[in-house]
Short mmCIF file of C-alpha atoms in Angstrom, two decimals:
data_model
loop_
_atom_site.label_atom_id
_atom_site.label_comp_id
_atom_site.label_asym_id
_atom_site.label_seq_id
_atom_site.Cartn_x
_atom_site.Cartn_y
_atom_site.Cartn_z
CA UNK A 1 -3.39 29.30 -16.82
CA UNK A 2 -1.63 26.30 -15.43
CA UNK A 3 -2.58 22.90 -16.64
CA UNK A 4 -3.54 20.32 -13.55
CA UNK A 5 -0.73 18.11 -15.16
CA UNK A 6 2.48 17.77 -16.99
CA UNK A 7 3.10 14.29 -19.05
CA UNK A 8 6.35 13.28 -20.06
CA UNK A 9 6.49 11.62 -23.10
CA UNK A 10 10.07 10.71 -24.20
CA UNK A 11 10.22 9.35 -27.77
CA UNK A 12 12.91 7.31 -29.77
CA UNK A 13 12.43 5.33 -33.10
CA UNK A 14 8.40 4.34 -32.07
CA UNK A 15 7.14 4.55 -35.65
CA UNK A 16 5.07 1.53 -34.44
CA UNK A 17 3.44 2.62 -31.73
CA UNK A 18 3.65 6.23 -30.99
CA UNK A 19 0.62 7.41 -32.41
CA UNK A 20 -1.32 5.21 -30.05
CA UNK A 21 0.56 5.66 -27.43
CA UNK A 22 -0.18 10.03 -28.06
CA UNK A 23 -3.81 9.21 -28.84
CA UNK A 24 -4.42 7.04 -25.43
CA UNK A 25 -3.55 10.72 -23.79
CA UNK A 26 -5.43 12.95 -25.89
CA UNK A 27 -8.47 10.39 -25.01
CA UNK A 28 -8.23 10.74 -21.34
CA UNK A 29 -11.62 11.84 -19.33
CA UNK A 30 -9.34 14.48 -17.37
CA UNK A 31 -8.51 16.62 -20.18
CA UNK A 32 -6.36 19.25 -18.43
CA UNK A 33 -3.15 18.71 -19.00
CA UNK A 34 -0.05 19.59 -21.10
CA UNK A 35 1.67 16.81 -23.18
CA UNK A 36 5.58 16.98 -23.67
CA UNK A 37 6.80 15.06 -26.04
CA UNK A 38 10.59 15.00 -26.24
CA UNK A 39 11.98 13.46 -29.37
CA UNK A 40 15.15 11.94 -28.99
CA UNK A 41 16.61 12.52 -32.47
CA UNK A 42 14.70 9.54 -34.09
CA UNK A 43 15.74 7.83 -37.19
CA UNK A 44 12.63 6.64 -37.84
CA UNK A 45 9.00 8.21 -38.82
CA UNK A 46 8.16 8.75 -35.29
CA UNK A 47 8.65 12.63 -35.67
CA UNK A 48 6.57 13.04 -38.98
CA UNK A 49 3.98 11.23 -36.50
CA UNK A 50 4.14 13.27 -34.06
CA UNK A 51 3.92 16.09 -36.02
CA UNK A 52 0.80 14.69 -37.77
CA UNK A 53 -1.29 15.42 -34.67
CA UNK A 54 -2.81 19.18 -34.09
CA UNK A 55 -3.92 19.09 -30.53
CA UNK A 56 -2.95 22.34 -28.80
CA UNK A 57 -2.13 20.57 -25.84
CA UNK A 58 0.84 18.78 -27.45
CA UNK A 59 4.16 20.70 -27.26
CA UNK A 60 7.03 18.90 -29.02
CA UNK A 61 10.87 19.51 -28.22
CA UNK A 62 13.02 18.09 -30.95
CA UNK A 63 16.75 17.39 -29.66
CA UNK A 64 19.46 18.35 -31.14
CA UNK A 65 21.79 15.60 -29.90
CA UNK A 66 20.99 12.09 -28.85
CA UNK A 67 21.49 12.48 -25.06
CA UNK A 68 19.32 9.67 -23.46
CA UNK A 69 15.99 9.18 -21.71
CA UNK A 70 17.10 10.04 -18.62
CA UNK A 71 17.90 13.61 -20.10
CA UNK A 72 14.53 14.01 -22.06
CA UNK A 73 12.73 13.42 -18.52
CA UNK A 74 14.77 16.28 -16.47
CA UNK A 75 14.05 18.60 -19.40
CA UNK A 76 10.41 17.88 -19.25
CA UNK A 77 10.50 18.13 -15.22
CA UNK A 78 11.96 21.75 -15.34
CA UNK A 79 9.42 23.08 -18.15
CA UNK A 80 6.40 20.96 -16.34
CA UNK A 81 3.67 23.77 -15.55
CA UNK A 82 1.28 21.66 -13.95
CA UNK A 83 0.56 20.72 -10.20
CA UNK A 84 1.21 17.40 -11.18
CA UNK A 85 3.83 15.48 -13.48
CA UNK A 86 2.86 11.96 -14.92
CA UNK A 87 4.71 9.97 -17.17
CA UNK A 88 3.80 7.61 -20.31
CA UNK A 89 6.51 5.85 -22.75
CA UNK A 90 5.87 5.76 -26.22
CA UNK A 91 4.86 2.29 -26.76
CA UNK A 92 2.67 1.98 -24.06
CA UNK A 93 -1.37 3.05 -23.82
CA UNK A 94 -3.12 4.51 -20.91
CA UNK A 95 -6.72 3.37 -20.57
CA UNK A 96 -8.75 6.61 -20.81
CA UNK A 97 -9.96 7.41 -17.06
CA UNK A 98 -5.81 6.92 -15.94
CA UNK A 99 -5.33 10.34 -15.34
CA UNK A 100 -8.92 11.10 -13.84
CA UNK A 101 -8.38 8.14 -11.11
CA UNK A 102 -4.69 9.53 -10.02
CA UNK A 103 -5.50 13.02 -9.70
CA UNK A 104 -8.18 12.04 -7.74
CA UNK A 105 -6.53 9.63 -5.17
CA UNK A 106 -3.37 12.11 -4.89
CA UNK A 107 -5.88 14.55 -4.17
CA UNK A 108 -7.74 12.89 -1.66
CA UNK A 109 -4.17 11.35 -0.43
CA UNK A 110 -2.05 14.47 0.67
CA UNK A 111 0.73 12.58 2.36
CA UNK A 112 0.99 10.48 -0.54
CA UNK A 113 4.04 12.16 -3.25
CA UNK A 114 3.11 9.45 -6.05
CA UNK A 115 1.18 6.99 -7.23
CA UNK A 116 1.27 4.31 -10.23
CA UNK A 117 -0.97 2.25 -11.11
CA UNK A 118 -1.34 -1.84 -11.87
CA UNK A 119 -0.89 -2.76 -15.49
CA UNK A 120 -1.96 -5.32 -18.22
CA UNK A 121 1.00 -6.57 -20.46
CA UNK A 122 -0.17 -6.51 -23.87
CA UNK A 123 -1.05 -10.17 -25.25
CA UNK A 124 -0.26 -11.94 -22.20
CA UNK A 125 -2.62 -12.55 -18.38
CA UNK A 126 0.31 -11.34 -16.62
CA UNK A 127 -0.30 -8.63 -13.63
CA UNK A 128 2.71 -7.30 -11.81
CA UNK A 129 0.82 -7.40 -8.49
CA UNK A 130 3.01 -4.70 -6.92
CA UNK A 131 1.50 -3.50 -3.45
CA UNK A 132 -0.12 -0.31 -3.04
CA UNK A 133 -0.17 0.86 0.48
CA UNK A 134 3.01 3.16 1.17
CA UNK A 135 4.41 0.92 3.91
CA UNK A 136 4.35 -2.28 2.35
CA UNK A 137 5.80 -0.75 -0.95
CA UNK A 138 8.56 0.72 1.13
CA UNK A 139 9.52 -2.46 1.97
CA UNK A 140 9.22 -3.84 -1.56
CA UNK A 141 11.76 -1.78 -2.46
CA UNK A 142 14.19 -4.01 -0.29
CA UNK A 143 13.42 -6.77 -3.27
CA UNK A 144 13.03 -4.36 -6.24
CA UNK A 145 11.10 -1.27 -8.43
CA UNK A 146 7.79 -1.56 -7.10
CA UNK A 147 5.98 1.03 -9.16
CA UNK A 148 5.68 1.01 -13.16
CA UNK A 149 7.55 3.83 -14.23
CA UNK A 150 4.98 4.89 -17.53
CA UNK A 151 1.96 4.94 -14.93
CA UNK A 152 3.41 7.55 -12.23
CA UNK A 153 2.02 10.51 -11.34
CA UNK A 154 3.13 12.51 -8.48
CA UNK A 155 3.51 16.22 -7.28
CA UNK A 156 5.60 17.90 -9.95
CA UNK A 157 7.79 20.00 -6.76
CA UNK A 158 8.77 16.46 -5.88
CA UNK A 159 10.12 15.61 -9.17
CA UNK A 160 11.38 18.91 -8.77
CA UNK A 161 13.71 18.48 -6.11
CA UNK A 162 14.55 14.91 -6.93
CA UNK A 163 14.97 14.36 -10.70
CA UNK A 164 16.09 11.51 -12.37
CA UNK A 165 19.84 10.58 -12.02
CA UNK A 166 21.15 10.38 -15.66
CA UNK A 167 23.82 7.92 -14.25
CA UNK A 168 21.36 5.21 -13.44
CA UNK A 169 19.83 4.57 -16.84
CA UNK A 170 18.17 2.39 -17.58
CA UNK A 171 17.41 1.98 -13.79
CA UNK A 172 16.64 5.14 -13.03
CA UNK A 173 12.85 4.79 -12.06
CA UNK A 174 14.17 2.33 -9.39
CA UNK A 175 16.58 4.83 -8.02
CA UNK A 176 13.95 7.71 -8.03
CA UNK A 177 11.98 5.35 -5.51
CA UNK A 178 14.82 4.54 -3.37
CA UNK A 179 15.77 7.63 -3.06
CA UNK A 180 12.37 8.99 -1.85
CA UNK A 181 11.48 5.80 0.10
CA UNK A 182 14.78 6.46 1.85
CA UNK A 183 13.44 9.96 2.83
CA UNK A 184 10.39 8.75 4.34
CA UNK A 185 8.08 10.23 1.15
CA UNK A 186 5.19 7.95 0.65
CA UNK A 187 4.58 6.46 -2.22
CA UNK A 188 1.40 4.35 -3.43
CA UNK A 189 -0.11 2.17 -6.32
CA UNK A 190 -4.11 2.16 -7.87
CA UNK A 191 -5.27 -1.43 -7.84
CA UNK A 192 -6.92 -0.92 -10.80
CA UNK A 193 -5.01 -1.37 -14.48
CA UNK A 194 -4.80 1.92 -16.07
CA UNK A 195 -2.26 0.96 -18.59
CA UNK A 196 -1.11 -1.46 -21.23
CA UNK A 197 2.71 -2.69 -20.88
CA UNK A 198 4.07 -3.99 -24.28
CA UNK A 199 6.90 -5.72 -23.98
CA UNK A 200 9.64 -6.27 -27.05
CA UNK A 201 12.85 -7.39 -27.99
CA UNK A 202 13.92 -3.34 -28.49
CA UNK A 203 13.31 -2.28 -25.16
CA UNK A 204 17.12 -2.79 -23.51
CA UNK A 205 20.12 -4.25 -25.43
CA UNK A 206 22.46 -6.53 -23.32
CA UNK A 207 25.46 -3.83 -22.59
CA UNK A 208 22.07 -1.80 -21.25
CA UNK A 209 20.82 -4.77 -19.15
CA UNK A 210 24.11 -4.55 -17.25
CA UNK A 211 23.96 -1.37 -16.69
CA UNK A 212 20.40 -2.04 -15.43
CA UNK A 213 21.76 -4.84 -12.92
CA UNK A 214 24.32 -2.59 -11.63
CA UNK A 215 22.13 0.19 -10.81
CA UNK A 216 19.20 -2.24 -9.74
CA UNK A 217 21.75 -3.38 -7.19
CA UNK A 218 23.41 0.23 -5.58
CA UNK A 219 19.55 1.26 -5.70
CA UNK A 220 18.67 -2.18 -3.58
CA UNK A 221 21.64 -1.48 -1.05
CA UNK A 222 20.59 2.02 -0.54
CA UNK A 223 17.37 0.86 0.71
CA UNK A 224 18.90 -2.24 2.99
CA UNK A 225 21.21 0.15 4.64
CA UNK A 226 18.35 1.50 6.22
CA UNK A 227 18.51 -1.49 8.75
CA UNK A 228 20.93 -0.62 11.87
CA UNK A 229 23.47 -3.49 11.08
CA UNK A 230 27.26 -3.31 11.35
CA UNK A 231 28.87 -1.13 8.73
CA UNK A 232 32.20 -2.17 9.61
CA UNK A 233 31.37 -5.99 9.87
CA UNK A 234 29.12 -6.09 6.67
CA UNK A 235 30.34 -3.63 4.19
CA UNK A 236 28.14 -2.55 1.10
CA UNK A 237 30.33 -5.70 -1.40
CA UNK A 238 29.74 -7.89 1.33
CA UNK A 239 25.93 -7.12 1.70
CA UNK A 240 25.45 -6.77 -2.03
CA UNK A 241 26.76 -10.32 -2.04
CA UNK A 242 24.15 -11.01 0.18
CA UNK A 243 20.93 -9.57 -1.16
CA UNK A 244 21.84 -10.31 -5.19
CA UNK A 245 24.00 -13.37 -4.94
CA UNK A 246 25.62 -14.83 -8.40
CA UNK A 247 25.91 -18.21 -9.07
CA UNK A 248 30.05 -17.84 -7.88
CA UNK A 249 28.30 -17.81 -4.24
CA UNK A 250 30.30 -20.45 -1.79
CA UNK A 251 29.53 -22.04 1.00
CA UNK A 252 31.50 -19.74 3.50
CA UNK A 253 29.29 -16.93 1.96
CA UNK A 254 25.87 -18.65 2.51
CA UNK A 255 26.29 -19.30 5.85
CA UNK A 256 27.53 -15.54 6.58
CA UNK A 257 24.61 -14.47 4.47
CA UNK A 258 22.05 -16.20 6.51
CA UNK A 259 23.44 -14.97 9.74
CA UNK A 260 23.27 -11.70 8.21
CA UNK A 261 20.02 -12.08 7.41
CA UNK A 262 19.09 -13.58 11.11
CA UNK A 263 20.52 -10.26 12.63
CA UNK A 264 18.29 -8.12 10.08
CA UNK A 265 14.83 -9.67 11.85
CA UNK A 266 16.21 -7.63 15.01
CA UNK A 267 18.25 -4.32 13.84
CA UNK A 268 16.20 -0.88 14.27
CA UNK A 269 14.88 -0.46 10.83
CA UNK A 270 11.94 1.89 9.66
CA UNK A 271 10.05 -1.28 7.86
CA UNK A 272 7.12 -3.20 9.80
CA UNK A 273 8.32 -6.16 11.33
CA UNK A 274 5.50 -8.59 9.16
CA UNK A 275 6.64 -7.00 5.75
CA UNK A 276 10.66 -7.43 7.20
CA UNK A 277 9.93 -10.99 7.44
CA UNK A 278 9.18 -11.79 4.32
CA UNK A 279 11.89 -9.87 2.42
CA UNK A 280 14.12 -11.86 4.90
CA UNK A 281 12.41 -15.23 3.59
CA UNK A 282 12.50 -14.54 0.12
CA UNK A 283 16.16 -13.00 0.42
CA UNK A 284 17.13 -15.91 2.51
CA UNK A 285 15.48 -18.40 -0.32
CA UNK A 286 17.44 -16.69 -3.57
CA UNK A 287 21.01 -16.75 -1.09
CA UNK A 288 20.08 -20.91 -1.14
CA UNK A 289 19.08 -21.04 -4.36
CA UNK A 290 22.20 -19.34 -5.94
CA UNK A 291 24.28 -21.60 -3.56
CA UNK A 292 22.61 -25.11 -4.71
CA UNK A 293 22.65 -23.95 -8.13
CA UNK A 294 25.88 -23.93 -8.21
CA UNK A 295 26.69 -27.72 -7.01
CA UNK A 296 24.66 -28.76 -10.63
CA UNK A 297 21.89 -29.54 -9.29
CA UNK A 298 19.78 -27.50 -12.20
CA UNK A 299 17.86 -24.41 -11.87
CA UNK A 300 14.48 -26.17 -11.34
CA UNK A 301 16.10 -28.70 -8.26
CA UNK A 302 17.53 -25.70 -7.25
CA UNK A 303 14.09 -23.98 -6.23
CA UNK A 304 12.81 -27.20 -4.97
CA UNK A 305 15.45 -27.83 -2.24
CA UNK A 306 15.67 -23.99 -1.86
CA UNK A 307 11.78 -24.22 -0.83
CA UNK A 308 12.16 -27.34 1.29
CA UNK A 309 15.13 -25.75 3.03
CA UNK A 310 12.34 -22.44 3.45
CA UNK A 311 9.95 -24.86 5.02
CA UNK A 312 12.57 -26.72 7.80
CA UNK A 313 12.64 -24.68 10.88
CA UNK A 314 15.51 -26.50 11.88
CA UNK A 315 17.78 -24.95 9.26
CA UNK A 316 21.16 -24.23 10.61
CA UNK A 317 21.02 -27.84 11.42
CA UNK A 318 20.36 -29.22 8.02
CA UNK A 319 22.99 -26.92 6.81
CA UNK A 320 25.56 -27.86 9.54
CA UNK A 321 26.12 -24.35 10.30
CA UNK A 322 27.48 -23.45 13.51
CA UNK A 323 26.76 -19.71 14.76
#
């Protein structure tokens, strides 16, 4: 018989924390599931770990090859048996009733594809505060990943028919939302914390955090060009210049930018109009910033005048710019 849910567990060099992060699963109130663990050719003890546990639910594929994360996640989402897929990374923990509070909020939810939940970073206050009704994370999307990737669960023929797109990793969680935001699929977040985040230095080397940035941004883009603007007038370079601006931002491009932005507040869009707003503010605030940080004035006067030029409603006067 089926298991309710399929967890995907992929696994590389987490001597440190694997066992917990296995145990945390095995402990969970909603005990029907199947746990795939997908070892990614570890150098490490992380397989003898593994290994060291006897739980029937537990089925371990050991790789051949390094091939990636991305990789180890498709292969568990075309072996998943259950109704449901969730994931969990191998140094994180889920708090025990995780899986008993998703199942039963998907269940009650229909319309709803996925679900994460909020998180507590190990050793630190920090929440990430991420909305959880589907519209407003729709829009969220416009400024970044709004769902934790290790505390997901969603209907498995979703993950099915979507999969994860090897060629965004490290980014790839953020792509899987776009690309189902884009679609209209709804997707939500538990208020509650049902997992602990650790954070540490092995998590993404530097050649991986550019990677990151440059799927981040196509991922970003994708969800923008869901406003009716001018394709021909703002192409995707132009707009990308827009929405992630780099410190090389002049002023020619700032006061484009903000009349790009302007026209956004009034092109057909599927967003509501109060969530549209404030991407537009906080877009139109990080456009400013980049520009002021680059006339020295510091990062920290940078914000300030960026937040005092947030607060004028006479703007395009104080900036001198003529539309």
């Amino acid at each position: 018989m089926a298991p309710k849910i399929s967890v995907l567990l992929p696994v590389y060099n987490a001597e440190n924390f694997i066992a917990e992060s296995i145990q945390s699963i095995l402990d969970q109130t909603e005990p029907d599931f199947e746990l795939l663990v997908i070892d990614d050719c570890s150098t490490d003890r992380s397989l003898e770990i593994i290994e060291g546990f006897q739980d029937p639910r537990i089925i371990l594929r050991k790789k051949k090859s390094n091939s990636g994360y991305t990789e180890s996640l498709n292969w568990g989402i075309d072996q998943a048996r259950g109704k449901y897929i969730a994931r969990m990374d191998a140094d994180d923990i889920s708090l025990p009733q995780r899986f008993e509070k998703q199942l039963l909020f998907l269940e009650q939810n229909q319309l709803v594809a996925m679900c994460g939940t909020e998180a507590l970073v190990e050793g630190s206050n920090l929440k990430f505060n991420y909305p959880c009704e589907p519209e407003a994370i729709q829009a969220n999307l416009l400024l970044g990943s709004s769902l934790i990737h290790p505390s997901i669960m969603g209907k498995t023929d979703i993950f099915k028919a979507y999969k994860y797109d090897i060629l965004k990793e490290p980014a790839e969680d953020y792509d899987l939302f776009t690309r189902l935001a884009a679609k209209g699929i709804q997707l939500a977040n538990l208020e509650e914390p049902l997992l602990i985040y650790r954070v540490h230095t092995n998590q993404i080397s530097k050649v991986q955090n550019q990677k990151q940035i440059g799927s981040a941004q196509q991922s970003m883009l994708r969800m923008f060009c869901l406003f009716d603007y001018d394709r021909i007038q703002y192409p995707d370079e132009t707009v990308l210049s827009y929405i992630w601006p780099t410190r090389s931002i002049n002023r020619g491009q700032l006061k484009a930018g903000l009349v790009f932005f302007e026209q956004l507040k009034n092109s057909k869009h599927p967003f509501t109009k109060k969530e549209v707003l404030k991407v537009i503010r906080i877009k139109r605030y990080n456009l400013f910033k980049a520009y002021v940080q680059q006339q020295d004035f510091g990062t920290i006067k940078a914000s300030f005048l960026a937040l005092r030029f947030l607060g004028l409603s006479h703007w395009r006067q104080i900036l001198k710019l003529s539309y």
